[in-house]
Short mmCIF file of C-alpha atoms and ligand atoms in Angstrom, two decimals:
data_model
loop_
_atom_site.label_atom_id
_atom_site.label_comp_id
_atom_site.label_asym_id
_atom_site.label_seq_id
_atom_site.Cartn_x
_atom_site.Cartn_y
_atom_site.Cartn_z
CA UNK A 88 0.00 0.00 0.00
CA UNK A 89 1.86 3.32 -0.92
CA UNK A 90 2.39 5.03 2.16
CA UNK A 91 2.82 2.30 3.90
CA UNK A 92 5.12 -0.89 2.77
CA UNK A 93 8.06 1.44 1.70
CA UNK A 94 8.07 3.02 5.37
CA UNK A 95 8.29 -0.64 6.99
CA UNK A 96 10.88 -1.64 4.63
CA UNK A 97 12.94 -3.65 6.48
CA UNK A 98 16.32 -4.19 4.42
CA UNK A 99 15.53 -0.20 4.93
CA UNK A 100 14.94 -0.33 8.73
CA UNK A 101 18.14 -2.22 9.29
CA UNK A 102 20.77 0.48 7.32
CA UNK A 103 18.92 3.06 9.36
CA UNK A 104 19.48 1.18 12.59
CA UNK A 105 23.23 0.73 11.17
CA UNK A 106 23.22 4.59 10.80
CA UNK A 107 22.29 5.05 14.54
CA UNK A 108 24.42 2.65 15.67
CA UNK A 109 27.45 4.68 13.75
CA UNK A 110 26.19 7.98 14.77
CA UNK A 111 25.44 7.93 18.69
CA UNK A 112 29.04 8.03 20.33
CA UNK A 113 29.65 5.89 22.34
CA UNK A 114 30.35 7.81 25.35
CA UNK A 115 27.40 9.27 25.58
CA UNK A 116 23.88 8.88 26.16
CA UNK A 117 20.60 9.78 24.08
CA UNK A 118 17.70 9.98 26.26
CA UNK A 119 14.55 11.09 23.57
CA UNK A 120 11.39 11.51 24.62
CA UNK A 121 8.33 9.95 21.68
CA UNK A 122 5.72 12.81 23.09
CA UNK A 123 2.67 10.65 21.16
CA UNK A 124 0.92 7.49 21.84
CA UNK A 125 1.01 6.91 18.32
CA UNK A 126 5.01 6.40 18.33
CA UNK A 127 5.11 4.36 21.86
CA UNK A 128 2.79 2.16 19.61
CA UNK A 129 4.89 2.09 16.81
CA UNK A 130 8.31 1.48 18.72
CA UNK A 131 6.59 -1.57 20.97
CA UNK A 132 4.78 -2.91 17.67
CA UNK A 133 7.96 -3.22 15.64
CA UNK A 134 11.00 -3.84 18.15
CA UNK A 135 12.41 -0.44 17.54
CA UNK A 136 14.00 -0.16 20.41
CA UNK A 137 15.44 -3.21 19.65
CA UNK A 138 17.36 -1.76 16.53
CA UNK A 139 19.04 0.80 19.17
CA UNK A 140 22.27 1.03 20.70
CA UNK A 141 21.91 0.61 24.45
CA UNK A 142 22.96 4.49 24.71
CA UNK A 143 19.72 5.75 22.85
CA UNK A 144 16.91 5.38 25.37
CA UNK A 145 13.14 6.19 24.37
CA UNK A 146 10.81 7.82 27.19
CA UNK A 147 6.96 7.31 26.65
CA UNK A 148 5.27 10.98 26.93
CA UNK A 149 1.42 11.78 27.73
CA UNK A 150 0.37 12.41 24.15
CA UNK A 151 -2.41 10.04 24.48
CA UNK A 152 -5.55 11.38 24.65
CA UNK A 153 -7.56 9.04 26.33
CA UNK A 154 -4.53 8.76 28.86
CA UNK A 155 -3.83 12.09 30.26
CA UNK A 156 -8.21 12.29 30.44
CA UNK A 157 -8.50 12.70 34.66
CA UNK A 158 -10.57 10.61 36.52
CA UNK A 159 -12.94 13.14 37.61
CA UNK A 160 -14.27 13.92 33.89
CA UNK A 161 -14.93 10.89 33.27
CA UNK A 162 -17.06 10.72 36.43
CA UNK A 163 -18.80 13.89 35.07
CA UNK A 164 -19.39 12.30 32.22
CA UNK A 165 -20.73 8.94 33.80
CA UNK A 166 -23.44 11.74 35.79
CA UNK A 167 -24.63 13.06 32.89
CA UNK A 168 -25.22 10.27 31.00
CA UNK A 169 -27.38 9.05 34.46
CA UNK A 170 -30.04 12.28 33.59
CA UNK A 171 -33.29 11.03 32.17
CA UNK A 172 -33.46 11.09 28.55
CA UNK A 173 -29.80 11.92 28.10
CA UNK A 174 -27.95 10.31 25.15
CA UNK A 175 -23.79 10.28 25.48
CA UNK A 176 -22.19 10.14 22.53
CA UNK A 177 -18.38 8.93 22.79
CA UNK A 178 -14.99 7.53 20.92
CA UNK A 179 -14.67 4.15 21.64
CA UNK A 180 -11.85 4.15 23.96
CA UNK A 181 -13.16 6.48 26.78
CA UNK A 182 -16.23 3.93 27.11
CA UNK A 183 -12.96 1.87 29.35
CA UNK A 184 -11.44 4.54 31.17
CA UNK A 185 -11.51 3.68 34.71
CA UNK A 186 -14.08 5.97 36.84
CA UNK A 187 -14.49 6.74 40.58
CA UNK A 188 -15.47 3.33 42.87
CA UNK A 189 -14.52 0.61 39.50
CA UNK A 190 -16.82 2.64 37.14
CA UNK A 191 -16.36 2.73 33.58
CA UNK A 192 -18.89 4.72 31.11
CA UNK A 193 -19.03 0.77 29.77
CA UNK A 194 -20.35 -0.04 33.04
CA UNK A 195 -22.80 2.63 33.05
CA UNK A 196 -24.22 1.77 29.66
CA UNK A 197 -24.54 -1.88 31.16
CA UNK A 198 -26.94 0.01 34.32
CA UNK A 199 -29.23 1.48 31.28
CA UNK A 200 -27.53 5.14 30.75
CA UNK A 201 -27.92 5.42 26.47
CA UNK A 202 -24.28 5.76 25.87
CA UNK A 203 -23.45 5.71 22.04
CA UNK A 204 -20.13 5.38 20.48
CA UNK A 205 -19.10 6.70 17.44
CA UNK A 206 -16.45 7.12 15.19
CA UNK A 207 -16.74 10.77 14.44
CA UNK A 208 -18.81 14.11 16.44
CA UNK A 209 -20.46 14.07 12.91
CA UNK A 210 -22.20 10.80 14.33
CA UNK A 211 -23.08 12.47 17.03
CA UNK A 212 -24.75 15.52 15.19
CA UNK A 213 -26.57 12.95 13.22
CA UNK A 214 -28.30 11.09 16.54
CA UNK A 215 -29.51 14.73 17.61
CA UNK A 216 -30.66 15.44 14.45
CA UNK A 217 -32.51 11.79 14.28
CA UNK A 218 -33.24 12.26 17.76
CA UNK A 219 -35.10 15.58 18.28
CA UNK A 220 -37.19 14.97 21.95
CA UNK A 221 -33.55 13.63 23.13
CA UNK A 222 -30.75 15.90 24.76
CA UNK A 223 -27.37 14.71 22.80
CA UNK A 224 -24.45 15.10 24.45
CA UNK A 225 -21.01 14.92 22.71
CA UNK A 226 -18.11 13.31 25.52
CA UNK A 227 -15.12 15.14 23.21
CA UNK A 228 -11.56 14.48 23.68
CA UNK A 229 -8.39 14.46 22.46
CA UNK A 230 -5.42 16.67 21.10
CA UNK A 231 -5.28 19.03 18.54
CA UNK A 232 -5.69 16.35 15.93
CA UNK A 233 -9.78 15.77 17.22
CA UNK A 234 -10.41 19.40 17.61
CA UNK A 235 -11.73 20.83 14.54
CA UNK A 236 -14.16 18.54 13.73
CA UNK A 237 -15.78 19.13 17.40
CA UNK A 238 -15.26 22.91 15.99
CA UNK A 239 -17.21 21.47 12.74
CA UNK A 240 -20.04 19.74 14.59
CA UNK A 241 -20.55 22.81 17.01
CA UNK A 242 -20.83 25.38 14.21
CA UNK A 243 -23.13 22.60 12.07
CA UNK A 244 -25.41 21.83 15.09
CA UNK A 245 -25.79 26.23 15.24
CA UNK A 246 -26.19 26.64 11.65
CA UNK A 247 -29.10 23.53 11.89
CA UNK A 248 -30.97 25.61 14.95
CA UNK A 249 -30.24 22.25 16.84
CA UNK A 250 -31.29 22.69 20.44
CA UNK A 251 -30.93 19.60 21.67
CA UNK A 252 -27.05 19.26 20.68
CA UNK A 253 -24.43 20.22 23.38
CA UNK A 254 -20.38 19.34 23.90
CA UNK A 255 -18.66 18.24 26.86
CA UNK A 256 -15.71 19.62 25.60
CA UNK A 257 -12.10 17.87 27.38
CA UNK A 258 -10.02 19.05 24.14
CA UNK A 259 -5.45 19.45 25.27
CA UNK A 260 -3.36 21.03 23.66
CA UNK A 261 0.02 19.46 23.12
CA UNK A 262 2.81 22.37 23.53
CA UNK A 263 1.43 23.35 26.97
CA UNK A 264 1.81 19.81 27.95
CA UNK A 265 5.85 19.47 26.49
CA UNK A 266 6.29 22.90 28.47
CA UNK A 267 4.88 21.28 31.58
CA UNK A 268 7.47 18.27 31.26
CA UNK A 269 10.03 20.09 30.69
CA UNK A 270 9.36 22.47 33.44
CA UNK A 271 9.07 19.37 35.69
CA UNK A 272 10.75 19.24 38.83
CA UNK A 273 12.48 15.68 37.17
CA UNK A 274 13.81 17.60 34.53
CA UNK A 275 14.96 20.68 35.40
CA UNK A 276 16.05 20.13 38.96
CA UNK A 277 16.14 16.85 40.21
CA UNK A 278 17.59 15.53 36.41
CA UNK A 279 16.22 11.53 37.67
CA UNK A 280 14.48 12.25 33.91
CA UNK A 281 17.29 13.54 31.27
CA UNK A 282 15.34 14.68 28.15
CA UNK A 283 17.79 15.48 25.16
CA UNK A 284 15.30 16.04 22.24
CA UNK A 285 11.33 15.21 21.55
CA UNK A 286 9.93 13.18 18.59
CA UNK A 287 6.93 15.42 18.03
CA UNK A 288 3.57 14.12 17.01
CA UNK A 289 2.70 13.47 13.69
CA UNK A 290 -1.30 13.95 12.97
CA UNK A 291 -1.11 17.14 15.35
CA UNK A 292 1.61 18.80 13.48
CA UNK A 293 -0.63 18.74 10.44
CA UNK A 294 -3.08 20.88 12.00
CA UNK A 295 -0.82 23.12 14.25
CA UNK A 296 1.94 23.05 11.89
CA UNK A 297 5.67 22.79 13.33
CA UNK A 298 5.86 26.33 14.21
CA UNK A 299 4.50 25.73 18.22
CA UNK A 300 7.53 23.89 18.78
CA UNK A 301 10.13 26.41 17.71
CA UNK A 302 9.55 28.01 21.18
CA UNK A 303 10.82 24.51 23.06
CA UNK A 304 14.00 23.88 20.95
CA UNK A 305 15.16 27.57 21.62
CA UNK A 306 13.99 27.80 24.67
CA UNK A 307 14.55 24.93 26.61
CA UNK A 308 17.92 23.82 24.24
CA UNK A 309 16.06 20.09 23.01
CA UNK A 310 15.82 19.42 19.73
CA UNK A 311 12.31 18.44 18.18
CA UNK A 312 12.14 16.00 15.09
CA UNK A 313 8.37 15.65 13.93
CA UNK A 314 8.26 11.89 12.63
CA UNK A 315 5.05 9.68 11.18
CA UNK A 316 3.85 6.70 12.64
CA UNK A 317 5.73 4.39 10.45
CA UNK A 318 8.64 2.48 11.96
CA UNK A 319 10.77 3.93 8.82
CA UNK A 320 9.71 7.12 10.42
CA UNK A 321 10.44 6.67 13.82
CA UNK A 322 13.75 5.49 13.26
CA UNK A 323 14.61 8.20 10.47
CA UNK A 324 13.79 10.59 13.41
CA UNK A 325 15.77 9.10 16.28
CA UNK A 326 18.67 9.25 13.62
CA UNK A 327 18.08 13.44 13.03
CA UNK A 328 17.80 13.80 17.00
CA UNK A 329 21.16 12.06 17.13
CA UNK A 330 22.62 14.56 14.48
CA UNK A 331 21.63 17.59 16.04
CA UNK A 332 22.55 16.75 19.55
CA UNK A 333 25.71 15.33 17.92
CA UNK A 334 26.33 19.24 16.44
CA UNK A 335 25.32 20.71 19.74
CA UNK A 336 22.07 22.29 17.53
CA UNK A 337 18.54 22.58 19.13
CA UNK A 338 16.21 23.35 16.14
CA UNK A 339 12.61 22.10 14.90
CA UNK A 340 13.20 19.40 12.02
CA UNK A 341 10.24 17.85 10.23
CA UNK A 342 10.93 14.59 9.16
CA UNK A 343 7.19 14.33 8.49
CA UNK A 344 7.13 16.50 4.93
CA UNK A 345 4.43 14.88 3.12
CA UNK A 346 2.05 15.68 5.97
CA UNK A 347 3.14 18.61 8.00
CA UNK A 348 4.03 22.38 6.97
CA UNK A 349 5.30 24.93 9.24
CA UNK A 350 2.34 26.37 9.25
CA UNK A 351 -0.40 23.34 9.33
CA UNK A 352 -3.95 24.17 8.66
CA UNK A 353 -4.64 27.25 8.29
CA UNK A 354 -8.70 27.01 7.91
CA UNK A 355 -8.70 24.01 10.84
CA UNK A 356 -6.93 26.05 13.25
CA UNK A 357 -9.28 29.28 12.04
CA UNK A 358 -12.02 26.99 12.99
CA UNK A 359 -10.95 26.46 16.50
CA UNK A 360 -10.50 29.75 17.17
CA UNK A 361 -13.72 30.66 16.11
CA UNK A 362 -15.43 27.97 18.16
CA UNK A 363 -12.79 27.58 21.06
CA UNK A 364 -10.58 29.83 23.52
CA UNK A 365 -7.78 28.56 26.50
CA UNK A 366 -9.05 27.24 29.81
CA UNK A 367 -6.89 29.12 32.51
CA UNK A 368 -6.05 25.52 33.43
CA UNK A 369 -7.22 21.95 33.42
CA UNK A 370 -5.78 19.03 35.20
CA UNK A 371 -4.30 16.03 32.98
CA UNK A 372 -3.75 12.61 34.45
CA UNK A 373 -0.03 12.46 35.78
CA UNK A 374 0.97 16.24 34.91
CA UNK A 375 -1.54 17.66 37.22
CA UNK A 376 -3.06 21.71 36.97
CA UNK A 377 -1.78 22.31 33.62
CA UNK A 378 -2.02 26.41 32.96
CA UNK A 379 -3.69 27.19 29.42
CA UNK A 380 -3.28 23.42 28.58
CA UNK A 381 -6.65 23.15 27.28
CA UNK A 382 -9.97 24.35 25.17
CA UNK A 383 -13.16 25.57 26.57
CA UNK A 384 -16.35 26.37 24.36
CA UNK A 385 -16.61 30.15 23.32
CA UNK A 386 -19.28 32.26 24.87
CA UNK A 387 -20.49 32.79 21.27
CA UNK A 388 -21.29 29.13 21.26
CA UNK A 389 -22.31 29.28 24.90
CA UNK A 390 -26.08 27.01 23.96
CA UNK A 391 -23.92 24.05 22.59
CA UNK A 392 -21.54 23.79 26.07
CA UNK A 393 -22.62 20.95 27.99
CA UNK A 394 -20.65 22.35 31.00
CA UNK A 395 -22.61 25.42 31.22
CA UNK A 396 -25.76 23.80 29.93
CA UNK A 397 -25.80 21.20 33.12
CA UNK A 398 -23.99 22.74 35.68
CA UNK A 399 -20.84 20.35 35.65
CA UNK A 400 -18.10 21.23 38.23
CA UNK A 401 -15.14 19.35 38.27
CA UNK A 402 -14.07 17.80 41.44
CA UNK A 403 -10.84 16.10 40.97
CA UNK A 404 -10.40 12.69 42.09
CA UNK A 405 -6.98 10.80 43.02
CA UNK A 406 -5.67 7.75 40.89
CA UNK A 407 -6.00 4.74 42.20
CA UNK A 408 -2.97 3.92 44.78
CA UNK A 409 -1.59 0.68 42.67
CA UNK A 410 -1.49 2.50 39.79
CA UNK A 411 2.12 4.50 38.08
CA UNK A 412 0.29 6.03 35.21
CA UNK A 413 1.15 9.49 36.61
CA UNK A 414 4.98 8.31 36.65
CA UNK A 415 5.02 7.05 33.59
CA UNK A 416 2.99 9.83 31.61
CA UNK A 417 5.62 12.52 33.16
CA UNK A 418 8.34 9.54 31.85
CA UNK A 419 9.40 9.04 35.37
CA UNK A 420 8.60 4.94 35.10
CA UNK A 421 8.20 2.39 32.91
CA UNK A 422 5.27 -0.15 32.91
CA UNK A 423 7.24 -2.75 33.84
CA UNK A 424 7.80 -0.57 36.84
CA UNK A 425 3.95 -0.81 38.12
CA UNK A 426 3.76 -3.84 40.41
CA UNK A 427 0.16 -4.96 38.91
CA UNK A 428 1.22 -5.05 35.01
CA UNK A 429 0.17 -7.80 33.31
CA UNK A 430 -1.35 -9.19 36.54
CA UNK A 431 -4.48 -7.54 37.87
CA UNK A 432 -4.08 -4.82 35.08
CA UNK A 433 -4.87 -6.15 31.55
CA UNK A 434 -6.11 -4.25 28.79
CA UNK A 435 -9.57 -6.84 29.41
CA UNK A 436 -9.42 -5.12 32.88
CA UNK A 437 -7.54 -1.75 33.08
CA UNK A 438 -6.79 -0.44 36.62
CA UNK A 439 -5.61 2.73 34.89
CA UNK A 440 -6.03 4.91 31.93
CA UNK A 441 -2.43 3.82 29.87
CA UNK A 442 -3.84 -0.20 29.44
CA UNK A 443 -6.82 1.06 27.76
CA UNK A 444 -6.43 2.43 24.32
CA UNK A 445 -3.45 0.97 22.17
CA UNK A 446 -1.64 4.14 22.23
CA UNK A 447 -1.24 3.58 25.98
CA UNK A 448 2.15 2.79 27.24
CA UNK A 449 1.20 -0.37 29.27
CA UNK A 450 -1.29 -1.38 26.94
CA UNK A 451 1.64 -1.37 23.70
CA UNK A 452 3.95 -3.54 26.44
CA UNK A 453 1.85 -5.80 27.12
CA UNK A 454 0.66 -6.28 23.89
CA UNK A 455 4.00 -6.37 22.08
CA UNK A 456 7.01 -6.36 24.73
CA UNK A 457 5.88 -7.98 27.93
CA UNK A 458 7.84 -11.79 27.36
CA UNK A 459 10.69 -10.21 26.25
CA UNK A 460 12.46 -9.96 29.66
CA UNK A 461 10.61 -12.88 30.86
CA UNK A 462 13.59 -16.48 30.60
CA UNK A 463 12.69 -19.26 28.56
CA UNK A 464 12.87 -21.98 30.49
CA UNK A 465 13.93 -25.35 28.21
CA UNK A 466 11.84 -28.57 29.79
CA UNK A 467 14.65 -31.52 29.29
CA UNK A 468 13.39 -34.35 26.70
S1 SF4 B 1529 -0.10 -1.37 34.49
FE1 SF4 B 1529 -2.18 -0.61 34.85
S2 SF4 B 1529 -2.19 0.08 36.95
FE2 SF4 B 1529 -0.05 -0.09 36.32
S3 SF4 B 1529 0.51 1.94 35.56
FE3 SF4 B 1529 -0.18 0.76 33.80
S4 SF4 B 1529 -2.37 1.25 33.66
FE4 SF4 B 1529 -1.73 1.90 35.68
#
């Protein structure tokens, strides 16, 4: 499939992996940081790490979505979905996000609250529209990549007159989140988490463009390298990192050209502004109060916020106390680290948010890595 085959080439992979090998000197060490879900995925799904010297050390970062979501809006959503009448309309992967008590909003739909999922907020326009006598709620998440078509559905649900459409809107924006990590008391103090450069996120870029991250690499000194989600990619990115910290340079490289401009998308991101403004801060799973590291619904738009509409006030509630996702979303653990990996936390029953979607760092061990440090043992004949 073009696209695809010639960027999991792998008489390809293994020259690059050569290349890194050559490249990363051996007396020192290469600590990146993949910021996305989308490259842990990619690294645990095709060895990666296993084409790297032991000096070049990947670091899982919180850009999952359904990762970084905090327990307590997830119990907001689980209320509203309670109300008579209500209908929630969801992405697939929040409906396992573990709740207050052991809830889920799969649980809840189990009790008898009509919670829908669907692939797109157009779907969820669509069930208000087929639905008038119904309130509709849309449960939206995720990064910059999932924001404009909320932006889409909100203007399409005003320009319809629909009055029974509204958004729960949990949208986060990426740089605020690299600025928090790197402003961690880990990093910047304590150094127990070296960062030397970021692999930057592919399907955000295209919409924000590689501009936001100009501020980081001059700022903080860490080179950024925008990669796909293609192991070619991933690799061809650890391999630019190495160069520029190699040179002693710091600078935004895109290794991601047929997708991502400097610029992005200029009519998505006019979108979101005309829909969306910043939150003066929302808390993310494992980062905490994050200042301006998120969207909230315009007062323009006002009728279509489902926070507004039915009261919602966050209350935030503590992870549960077996749990590491906060470590390892800040890239202070590993999953391995968490005693109940693979044991009482599967992705058939999560205890926290990183086993649930695949873009989760426990979820991509266990799924690809997790018998790789296990011994064989060889039963005599
Ligand atoms: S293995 Fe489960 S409980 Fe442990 S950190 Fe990962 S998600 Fe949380």
């Amino acid at each position: 499939m073009k696209y695809i085959d010639e960027f999991r080439d792998g008489a390809l992979a293994r020259k690059l992996s050569a290349a890194i090998a050559r490249e990363a000197a051996p007396g020192r060490s290469y600590n990146l940081m993949e910021f996305c879900g989308g490259h842990t995925h990619a690294i645990s799904r095709y060895g990666i790490k296993d084409l790297l010297p032991a000096n070049v050390r990947m670091i899982h970062g919180p850009g999952c979505p359904v990762c970084v979501l905090p327990i307590g809006r997830i119990d907001s959503a689980i209320e509203l979905a309670a109300r008579p009448g209500l209908v929630l309309a969801t992405y697939a992967d929040t409906l396992r996000v573990p709740a207050s008590k052991g809830q889920s909003l799969m649980k809840a739909k189990a009790r008898g609250s009509d919670i829908r999922m669907v692939y797109s907020s157009a779907d969820a326009v669509r069930i208000a529209c087929e639905n008038p006598d119904r309130e509709v709620v849309f449960f939206a998440i995720g990064f910059e990549t999932t924001t404009p078509p909320t932006a889409v559905a909100i203007v399409e649900a005003a320009a319809r007159g629909l009055t029974n459409f509204s958004v729960f809107c949990n949208h986060v924006l990426t740089p605020a989140a690299i600025a928090n990590i790197l402003e961690s008391p880990e990093v910047r103090e304590l150094r127990t988490v070296p960062l030397d450069g970021f692999i930057g996120p592919a399907h955000v870029s295209t919409v924000i463009g590689s501009q936001p991250y100009e501020y980081f690499a001059e700022e903080y000194q860490r080179p950024v390298v925008i990669a796909g989600f293609e192991p070619l990619d991933v690799m061809q990115a650890i391999l630019m990192l190495i160069r520029q910290l190699n040179d002693g340079r710091a600078e935004v490289e895109n290794e991601f050209t047929r997708a991502v401009t400097r610029h992005g998308n200029v009519k998505a991101k006019a979108l979101v502004a005309e829909v969306f403004e910043l939150r003066r801060s929302f808390e993310w799973r494992g980062l905490g109060e994050v200042p301006y590291s998120a969207l909230r619904i315009k007062e323009k738009y006002r009728a279509f916020d489902a926070e507004a509409r039915y009261g919602i006030e966050y209350r935030s509630v503590p992870d549960n106390k077996a749990c590491e996702c906060g470590a390892i979303l800040r890239g202070v653990k590993k999953p391995t680290d968490c005693k109940v990996f693979g044991t009482v936390c599967t992705p058939e029953n999560p205890i926290g948010s990183c086993m649930v979607s695949s873009e989760g760092a426990c979820a991509a061990h266990y799924t690809y890595g997790r018998f790789k440090d296990v011994p064989v043992v060889v039963q005599a004949a």
